[in-house]
Amino acid sequence: DVDGAPESPENFKITQSFNGPNLSWEYKGKDPIQGFRIYRSENGGKMILLRDEKDVFPSQTSIVDDCVFGGRYYAYEVYAVDFEGNLSEIPAKKSFVPTGSISENMVWKKEWSPIDIEGDIRVPPLYTLTIEPGTSIRFFAESDNSTGFKKNICEFIVEGTLIARGTENEPIKLLSQSSVPLKDDWDGIRFLSTDEKNKSEISNVIISGAETGLEIYGNNVNVSNYKARYCKTGLALLTASGTVISGVSAEDCENGVRAESTFNCSISDFDISGCENAVILVNNTGFALRDFEARNCLTAGVRSSDKTDTIIRNAIIQSNKNGITLSGDKCDIQFVTVDAENGILLEGASDAVIMNNIIVNTSSLGTGTGIEDMSSSGNAFPYNNIYGFKNATLNCT
């Protein structure tokens, strides 16, 4: 026996297993020990003895805590205990949030940041998860315990209510845990609820490294001051009806905004920069884009293959290739400034209103077309200023 307290356990790690958090460590001390003593706290409360040296022997350097609840915040301390009953002066410490479905109303606190998630988090109906301003949440790039829609990727699925209300000075951040993040390290937040009485709130939230930052299926989420950075898609509306969203920005994503199979939805006051495509619209009816800027688009500002009644108002679109590409039965584009190699391309919009716009090509003068009607000929689009193209118009006047 060595006089005094034994050395502390080293390389303490916690990983998600099928049965619960797996705690593992190493003991490299010279002092012979009886075993290990483990304490645990829940949601920032007092440390309580979980296991002692009678249960955790010197040769045992891992345990599984199988008595935890999904979404709760747990902190652990591991001490070595020598044969005189002395404990390590400094314990090995770690915190962990088990994955799975929450089974109570919960609050994730800023002081717990960063909160690492290794698996799927699900907020079932009737429950609310609240995230405090300034909280950082990191999702692992791989997961062996996914229970949602996609295997081997962490998902955040909301069927109940999520209140993520940050502030301008203390935004809430949901990030990839990878040291070298990719655009699809984790799935993003998927809102499945259709309960309009208990709406979720997303305000002053930053999401990065996600396949789809926010994926919304119904009119049950209030979104404001939301930023997507380095995601495959910043914001997606799917089969939603009547959803109105404002205050969105997307940077360095493949697609800034995507909407599919919606009815009478609108997005306004948004800003997109450095994306492959700023806005993708597919099979929507009555979709409106208003008061937005899309700059440094690599391929397209707006690409729409909607059914009918697409509206674009009060916008600035700058693209290296195409400004606006539209199909469908009916569209209305007014008070838009487009700067692109090809300004506005109509691929089947038989009833199109295009007027009061500025359409220019400043990046490669003398190339491309200002307005091209690819499905018919002879249509007139008055009151537009067109400059810098090889053809001001094609198949139209």
Short mmCIF file of C-alpha atoms in Angstrom, two decimals:
data_model
loop_
_atom_site.label_atom_id
_atom_site.label_comp_id
_atom_site.label_asym_id
_atom_site.label_seq_id
_atom_site.Cartn_x
_atom_site.Cartn_y
_atom_site.Cartn_z
CA ASP A 1 0.00 0.00 0.00
CA VAL A 2 1.14 3.52 -0.79
CA ASP A 3 0.53 6.23 1.79
CA GLY A 4 -2.21 8.73 1.02
CA ALA A 5 -4.93 8.76 -1.59
CA PRO A 6 -4.69 6.55 -4.67
CA GLU A 7 -4.18 7.99 -8.12
CA SER A 8 -7.20 9.09 -10.10
CA PRO A 9 -8.73 7.00 -12.90
CA GLU A 10 -7.72 8.16 -16.38
CA ASN A 11 -9.20 8.30 -19.89
CA PHE A 12 -12.76 8.40 -18.59
CA LYS A 13 -15.24 8.03 -21.46
CA ILE A 14 -19.01 7.67 -21.82
CA THR A 15 -20.63 6.21 -24.92
CA GLN A 16 -24.21 5.34 -25.77
CA SER A 17 -25.02 1.63 -25.73
CA PHE A 18 -28.27 -0.22 -26.31
CA ASN A 19 -28.82 -0.63 -22.54
CA GLY A 20 -27.71 2.85 -21.50
CA PRO A 21 -24.55 4.95 -21.03
CA ASN A 22 -21.38 2.85 -21.03
CA LEU A 23 -18.79 4.31 -18.61
CA SER A 24 -15.17 3.23 -19.15
CA TRP A 25 -11.83 4.30 -17.65
CA GLU A 26 -8.28 3.17 -16.91
CA TYR A 27 -6.34 2.91 -13.64
CA LYS A 28 -2.56 3.19 -13.95
CA GLY A 29 -1.72 3.93 -10.31
CA LYS A 30 0.90 2.13 -8.21
CA ASP A 31 -1.34 2.00 -5.16
CA PRO A 32 -3.29 -1.30 -4.95
CA ILE A 33 -7.02 -0.64 -4.78
CA GLN A 34 -10.18 -2.34 -3.57
CA GLY A 35 -12.13 -1.07 -6.56
CA PHE A 36 -13.97 2.03 -7.75
CA ARG A 37 -16.70 4.26 -6.40
CA ILE A 38 -19.07 5.97 -8.87
CA TYR A 39 -21.36 8.92 -8.15
CA ARG A 40 -24.10 10.30 -10.38
CA SER A 41 -26.27 13.44 -10.49
CA GLU A 42 -29.40 14.14 -12.53
CA ASN A 43 -30.21 17.48 -14.19
CA GLY A 44 -27.56 19.35 -12.20
CA GLY A 45 -28.62 18.00 -8.80
CA LYS A 46 -26.58 16.55 -5.94
CA MET A 47 -24.08 13.75 -6.53
CA ILE A 48 -25.44 10.42 -5.20
CA LEU A 49 -23.58 7.13 -4.87
CA LEU A 50 -24.38 4.85 -7.81
CA ARG A 51 -21.90 1.97 -7.33
CA ASP A 52 -19.12 1.35 -4.80
CA GLU A 53 -15.99 -0.79 -4.49
CA LYS A 54 -18.08 -3.79 -3.41
CA ASP A 55 -19.67 -3.83 -6.88
CA VAL A 56 -16.89 -2.46 -9.09
CA PHE A 57 -13.69 -4.47 -8.65
CA PRO A 58 -10.09 -3.38 -9.42
CA SER A 59 -10.04 -5.40 -12.64
CA GLN A 60 -13.32 -3.87 -13.81
CA THR A 61 -12.89 -0.67 -15.78
CA SER A 62 -16.36 -0.18 -17.25
CA ILE A 63 -20.03 -0.33 -16.29
CA VAL A 64 -23.36 0.30 -18.03
CA ASP A 65 -25.83 2.58 -16.26
CA ASP A 66 -29.10 0.94 -17.25
CA CYS A 67 -31.31 3.12 -15.05
CA VAL A 68 -31.48 6.38 -16.99
CA PHE A 69 -34.15 8.38 -18.86
CA GLY A 70 -33.81 9.69 -22.40
CA GLY A 71 -32.98 13.38 -22.63
CA ARG A 72 -32.00 13.87 -18.97
CA TYR A 73 -28.63 15.40 -18.12
CA TYR A 74 -26.39 13.12 -16.06
CA ALA A 75 -22.99 13.91 -14.51
CA TYR A 76 -20.66 11.16 -13.28
CA GLU A 77 -17.61 11.01 -10.99
CA VAL A 78 -15.33 7.96 -10.69
CA TYR A 79 -12.96 7.51 -7.73
CA ALA A 80 -10.37 4.82 -7.05
CA VAL A 81 -10.57 3.38 -3.49
CA ASP A 82 -7.48 1.86 -1.86
CA PHE A 83 -7.38 -0.79 0.92
CA GLU A 84 -7.31 1.88 3.63
CA GLY A 85 -10.56 3.38 2.30
CA ASN A 86 -8.89 6.45 0.78
CA LEU A 87 -10.51 7.96 -2.33
CA SER A 88 -8.74 9.68 -5.19
CA GLU A 89 -8.32 13.37 -4.41
CA ILE A 90 -9.58 14.35 -7.87
CA PRO A 91 -12.22 12.15 -9.52
CA ALA A 92 -12.60 11.47 -13.21
CA LYS A 93 -15.59 13.53 -14.36
CA LYS A 94 -17.91 13.39 -17.36
CA SER A 95 -21.47 14.38 -18.29
CA PHE A 96 -23.87 12.66 -20.66
CA VAL A 97 -27.38 12.93 -22.11
CA PRO A 98 -28.84 9.49 -22.95
CA THR A 99 -30.67 9.28 -26.24
CA GLY A 100 -34.17 7.99 -26.90
CA SER A 101 -37.64 9.41 -26.24
CA ILE A 102 -38.14 11.85 -23.40
CA SER A 103 -40.86 10.89 -20.94
CA GLU A 104 -41.37 14.21 -19.14
CA ASN A 105 -41.20 17.94 -19.78
CA MET A 106 -37.51 18.88 -19.82
CA VAL A 107 -35.19 21.88 -19.87
CA TRP A 108 -31.67 21.74 -21.33
CA LYS A 109 -29.57 24.39 -19.59
CA LYS A 110 -26.83 26.64 -20.91
CA GLU A 111 -24.51 25.66 -18.04
CA TRP A 112 -24.46 22.07 -19.33
CA SER A 113 -22.94 23.12 -22.67
CA PRO A 114 -21.72 21.56 -24.78
CA ILE A 115 -24.35 18.80 -24.65
CA ASP A 116 -23.17 15.86 -26.76
CA ILE A 117 -25.80 13.63 -28.39
CA GLU A 118 -24.85 10.18 -29.65
CA GLY A 119 -28.03 8.76 -31.14
CA ASP A 120 -31.63 9.90 -31.67
CA ILE A 121 -33.61 12.31 -29.50
CA ARG A 122 -37.40 12.17 -29.80
CA VAL A 123 -39.93 14.54 -28.23
CA PRO A 124 -43.20 12.54 -28.19
CA PRO A 125 -46.68 14.10 -28.29
CA LEU A 126 -47.83 15.88 -25.11
CA TYR A 127 -44.24 16.58 -23.93
CA THR A 128 -42.17 19.77 -24.21
CA LEU A 129 -38.40 20.14 -24.45
CA THR A 130 -37.12 23.66 -23.72
CA ILE A 131 -33.57 24.75 -24.58
CA GLU A 132 -32.13 27.76 -22.74
CA PRO A 133 -30.49 30.68 -24.60
CA GLY A 134 -26.76 30.19 -25.13
CA THR A 135 -26.92 26.38 -25.07
CA SER A 136 -24.66 24.46 -27.47
CA ILE A 137 -25.64 20.95 -28.58
CA ARG A 138 -23.29 18.72 -30.59
CA PHE A 139 -24.41 15.66 -32.55
CA PHE A 140 -22.08 12.77 -33.34
CA ALA A 141 -21.48 12.06 -37.01
CA GLU A 142 -22.25 8.35 -36.57
CA SER A 143 -24.70 6.48 -34.40
CA ASP A 144 -25.22 2.76 -33.84
CA ASN A 145 -28.39 3.40 -31.83
CA SER A 146 -30.62 5.22 -34.28
CA THR A 147 -34.30 4.45 -33.81
CA GLY A 148 -35.80 7.03 -36.15
CA PHE A 149 -36.14 7.28 -39.92
CA LYS A 150 -32.47 6.95 -40.86
CA LYS A 151 -29.88 4.46 -39.69
CA ASN A 152 -26.39 5.42 -38.57
CA ILE A 153 -27.18 9.12 -38.28
CA CYS A 154 -28.33 11.14 -35.27
CA GLU A 155 -31.87 12.49 -35.54
CA PHE A 156 -33.84 15.09 -33.58
CA ILE A 157 -37.52 14.25 -34.03
CA VAL A 158 -40.24 16.51 -32.60
CA GLU A 159 -43.76 15.13 -32.36
CA GLY A 160 -44.59 17.21 -29.28
CA THR A 161 -43.28 20.72 -28.62
CA LEU A 162 -39.77 22.18 -28.83
CA ILE A 163 -39.10 25.63 -27.39
CA ALA A 164 -35.68 26.81 -28.59
CA ARG A 165 -35.81 30.53 -27.92
CA GLY A 166 -32.32 32.05 -28.01
CA THR A 167 -31.37 35.71 -28.02
CA GLU A 168 -29.30 37.84 -30.36
CA ASN A 169 -26.37 37.79 -27.93
CA GLU A 170 -26.91 34.18 -26.80
CA PRO A 171 -28.11 32.09 -29.74
CA ILE A 172 -28.81 28.39 -29.40
CA LYS A 173 -26.39 26.30 -31.48
CA LEU A 174 -26.95 22.78 -32.81
CA LEU A 175 -23.73 21.58 -34.42
CA SER A 176 -21.80 18.59 -35.63
CA GLN A 177 -19.45 17.10 -33.04
CA SER A 178 -16.89 16.23 -35.76
CA SER A 179 -13.57 18.03 -35.81
CA VAL A 180 -13.92 18.23 -39.61
CA PRO A 181 -17.70 18.60 -40.14
CA LEU A 182 -19.54 17.62 -43.30
CA LYS A 183 -22.88 18.92 -44.56
CA ASP A 184 -24.75 15.78 -43.49
CA ASP A 185 -23.10 14.68 -40.23
CA TRP A 186 -26.50 14.58 -38.52
CA ASP A 187 -30.09 14.75 -39.68
CA GLY A 188 -31.28 18.10 -38.29
CA ILE A 189 -34.59 18.86 -36.52
CA ARG A 190 -37.64 17.14 -37.99
CA PHE A 191 -41.03 18.59 -36.92
CA LEU A 192 -43.82 16.04 -37.39
CA SER A 193 -46.50 17.46 -35.10
CA THR A 194 -49.74 18.86 -36.50
CA ASP A 195 -50.97 20.21 -33.15
CA GLU A 196 -51.42 23.95 -33.74
CA LYS A 197 -52.41 24.62 -30.11
CA ASN A 198 -48.94 23.86 -28.72
CA LYS A 199 -46.67 25.31 -31.36
CA SER A 200 -42.92 24.82 -31.29
CA GLU A 201 -40.70 27.91 -31.40
CA ILE A 202 -37.37 28.37 -33.17
CA SER A 203 -35.82 31.78 -32.56
CA ASN A 204 -32.18 32.90 -32.71
CA VAL A 205 -31.06 29.35 -33.47
CA ILE A 206 -28.00 28.33 -35.52
CA ILE A 207 -27.78 24.87 -37.09
CA SER A 208 -24.76 23.53 -38.98
CA GLY A 209 -23.50 20.23 -40.36
CA ALA A 210 -27.03 18.85 -40.82
CA GLU A 211 -28.58 17.12 -43.80
CA THR A 212 -31.64 19.37 -43.35
CA GLY A 213 -31.42 22.04 -40.68
CA LEU A 214 -35.19 22.39 -40.14
CA GLU A 215 -37.65 19.99 -41.77
CA ILE A 216 -41.26 21.05 -41.19
CA TYR A 217 -44.33 18.97 -42.05
CA GLY A 218 -47.13 21.17 -40.72
CA ASN A 219 -48.24 24.61 -39.60
CA ASN A 220 -47.10 24.11 -36.03
CA VAL A 221 -43.72 25.90 -35.80
CA ASN A 222 -43.00 29.59 -35.31
CA VAL A 223 -39.62 30.38 -36.88
CA SER A 224 -37.70 33.66 -36.60
CA ASN A 225 -34.02 34.60 -36.81
CA TYR A 226 -32.96 31.10 -37.81
CA LYS A 227 -29.56 30.53 -39.45
CA ALA A 228 -28.40 27.43 -41.33
CA ARG A 229 -24.70 27.14 -42.06
CA TYR A 230 -22.96 24.44 -44.07
CA CYS A 231 -25.95 22.10 -44.36
CA LYS A 232 -27.22 20.20 -47.36
CA THR A 233 -30.55 22.02 -47.03
CA GLY A 234 -31.10 24.90 -44.64
CA LEU A 235 -34.92 24.81 -44.40
CA ALA A 236 -37.43 22.34 -45.87
CA LEU A 237 -41.23 22.54 -45.93
CA LEU A 238 -42.87 19.24 -46.82
CA THR A 239 -46.62 18.64 -47.31
CA ALA A 240 -47.26 21.68 -45.11
CA SER A 241 -50.31 23.91 -45.65
CA GLY A 242 -50.67 27.54 -44.67
CA THR A 243 -47.19 27.77 -43.15
CA VAL A 244 -45.80 31.31 -42.94
CA ILE A 245 -42.10 31.72 -42.11
CA SER A 246 -39.90 34.82 -41.93
CA GLY A 247 -36.41 35.67 -40.73
CA VAL A 248 -34.35 32.82 -42.19
CA SER A 249 -30.78 32.82 -43.47
CA ALA A 250 -28.67 30.10 -45.09
CA GLU A 251 -24.94 30.18 -45.81
CA ASP A 252 -22.77 27.73 -47.77
CA CYS A 253 -25.51 25.10 -48.11
CA GLU A 254 -26.35 23.03 -51.16
CA ASN A 255 -29.95 24.31 -51.04
CA GLY A 256 -30.94 27.27 -48.92
CA VAL A 257 -34.70 26.62 -48.89
CA ARG A 258 -36.68 23.69 -50.30
CA ALA A 259 -40.47 23.33 -50.37
CA GLU A 260 -42.35 20.34 -51.74
CA SER A 261 -46.06 19.46 -52.07
CA THR A 262 -47.27 22.39 -49.96
CA PHE A 263 -50.42 24.51 -50.30
CA ASN A 264 -50.57 28.30 -49.77
CA CYS A 265 -47.26 28.64 -47.88
CA SER A 266 -44.95 31.65 -47.85
CA ILE A 267 -41.43 32.57 -46.80
CA SER A 268 -40.37 36.20 -46.40
CA ASP A 269 -37.54 38.32 -45.05
CA PHE A 270 -34.83 35.76 -45.72
CA ASP A 271 -31.20 35.96 -46.79
CA ILE A 272 -29.25 33.26 -48.64
CA SER A 273 -25.55 33.42 -49.51
CA GLY A 274 -23.01 31.08 -51.11
CA CYS A 275 -25.44 28.20 -51.74
CA GLU A 276 -25.57 25.97 -54.80
CA ASN A 277 -29.28 26.79 -55.17
CA ALA A 278 -31.01 29.45 -53.09
CA VAL A 279 -34.60 28.18 -53.38
CA ILE A 280 -36.00 24.89 -54.77
CA LEU A 281 -39.80 24.61 -55.22
CA VAL A 282 -41.39 21.30 -56.24
CA ASN A 283 -45.08 20.51 -56.74
CA ASN A 284 -46.41 23.38 -54.60
CA THR A 285 -49.60 25.37 -55.08
CA GLY A 286 -49.75 29.07 -54.21
CA PHE A 287 -46.20 29.38 -52.85
CA ALA A 288 -44.99 32.95 -52.21
CA LEU A 289 -41.42 34.23 -51.83
CA ARG A 290 -41.21 37.83 -50.62
CA ASP A 291 -38.63 40.37 -49.47
CA PHE A 292 -35.44 38.33 -49.77
CA GLU A 293 -31.86 38.39 -51.01
CA ALA A 294 -30.02 35.48 -52.62
CA ARG A 295 -26.40 36.23 -53.42
CA ASN A 296 -23.40 34.28 -54.73
CA CYS A 297 -25.56 31.37 -55.88
CA LEU A 298 -23.44 28.86 -57.77
CA THR A 299 -26.16 27.38 -59.99
CA ALA A 300 -29.58 28.97 -59.49
CA GLY A 301 -31.36 31.62 -57.46
CA VAL A 302 -34.87 30.13 -57.69
CA ARG A 303 -35.75 26.82 -59.37
CA SER A 304 -39.46 26.12 -59.41
CA SER A 305 -41.41 23.19 -60.83
CA ASP A 306 -44.58 24.05 -58.92
CA LYS A 307 -48.10 23.21 -59.97
CA THR A 308 -49.41 26.77 -60.14
CA ASP A 309 -49.59 30.28 -58.62
CA THR A 310 -45.93 30.85 -57.74
CA ILE A 311 -45.33 34.40 -56.53
CA ILE A 312 -41.95 36.15 -56.24
CA ARG A 313 -41.87 39.73 -54.93
CA ASN A 314 -39.29 42.30 -53.83
CA ALA A 315 -36.06 40.35 -54.15
CA ILE A 316 -32.42 40.56 -55.15
CA ILE A 317 -31.04 37.45 -56.84
CA GLN A 318 -27.40 37.11 -57.91
CA SER A 319 -26.32 33.81 -59.49
CA ASN A 320 -23.31 32.60 -61.45
CA LYS A 321 -25.56 30.72 -63.87
CA ASN A 322 -29.38 31.04 -63.77
CA GLY A 323 -31.42 33.61 -61.90
CA ILE A 324 -34.98 32.21 -61.95
CA THR A 325 -36.19 29.02 -63.67
CA LEU A 326 -39.95 28.44 -63.62
CA SER A 327 -42.48 25.89 -64.80
CA GLY A 328 -46.10 25.29 -63.87
CA ASP A 329 -49.33 26.83 -65.05
CA LYS A 330 -49.11 30.26 -63.49
CA CYS A 331 -46.48 32.53 -61.96
CA ASP A 332 -46.16 36.18 -61.00
CA ILE A 333 -42.72 37.84 -60.73
CA GLN A 334 -42.55 41.55 -59.90
CA PHE A 335 -40.11 44.04 -58.36
CA VAL A 336 -37.16 41.66 -58.54
CA THR A 337 -33.55 42.45 -59.44
CA VAL A 338 -31.79 39.53 -61.12
CA ASP A 339 -28.06 39.47 -61.90
CA ALA A 340 -27.14 36.22 -63.66
CA GLU A 341 -25.79 34.73 -66.88
CA ASN A 342 -29.39 33.81 -67.72
CA GLY A 343 -32.04 35.98 -66.10
CA ILE A 344 -35.48 34.35 -66.15
CA LEU A 345 -36.18 31.04 -67.90
CA LEU A 346 -39.75 29.80 -68.41
CA GLU A 347 -40.05 26.04 -68.84
CA GLY A 348 -43.78 25.65 -69.25
CA ALA A 349 -45.29 28.53 -67.27
CA SER A 350 -48.12 29.13 -69.72
CA ASP A 351 -49.68 32.00 -67.77
CA ALA A 352 -46.75 34.09 -66.56
CA VAL A 353 -46.69 37.68 -65.32
CA ILE A 354 -43.16 39.11 -65.44
CA MET A 355 -43.00 42.87 -65.06
CA ASN A 356 -41.38 45.76 -63.17
CA ASN A 357 -38.09 43.85 -62.83
CA ILE A 358 -34.42 44.69 -63.41
CA ILE A 359 -32.64 41.84 -65.21
CA VAL A 360 -28.89 42.23 -65.81
CA ASN A 361 -25.77 40.24 -66.59
CA THR A 362 -22.76 41.94 -65.01
CA SER A 363 -20.48 38.92 -64.55
CA SER A 364 -20.18 37.82 -68.20
CA LEU A 365 -21.38 40.61 -70.44
CA GLY A 366 -22.64 39.68 -73.87
CA THR A 367 -23.71 36.14 -73.00
CA GLY A 368 -26.96 34.45 -72.03
CA THR A 369 -30.55 35.62 -72.27
CA GLY A 370 -32.55 38.07 -70.18
CA ILE A 371 -35.99 36.43 -70.48
CA GLU A 372 -36.49 33.18 -72.41
CA ASP A 373 -39.84 31.49 -72.93
CA MET A 374 -38.87 27.88 -73.71
CA SER A 375 -42.40 26.50 -74.08
CA SER A 376 -44.17 29.02 -76.33
CA SER A 377 -43.49 32.11 -78.41
CA GLY A 378 -44.87 35.58 -78.80
CA ASN A 379 -45.71 36.32 -75.16
CA ALA A 380 -45.07 39.86 -73.99
CA PHE A 381 -43.46 40.79 -70.68
CA PRO A 382 -43.61 44.59 -70.37
CA TYR A 383 -41.96 47.08 -68.02
CA ASN A 384 -38.71 45.22 -67.44
CA ASN A 385 -35.21 46.71 -67.69
CA ILE A 386 -32.88 44.19 -69.36
CA TYR A 387 -29.17 44.78 -69.88
CA GLY A 388 -25.87 42.99 -70.60
CA PHE A 389 -27.09 39.79 -72.34
CA LYS A 390 -26.46 38.37 -75.79
CA ASN A 391 -30.25 38.23 -76.16
CA ALA A 392 -32.50 40.50 -74.18
CA THR A 393 -35.43 38.15 -74.88
CA LEU A 394 -35.94 34.86 -76.68
CA ASN A 395 -39.31 33.55 -77.90
CA CYS A 396 -41.00 36.54 -76.28
CA THR A 397 -41.00 40.32 -76.43
#
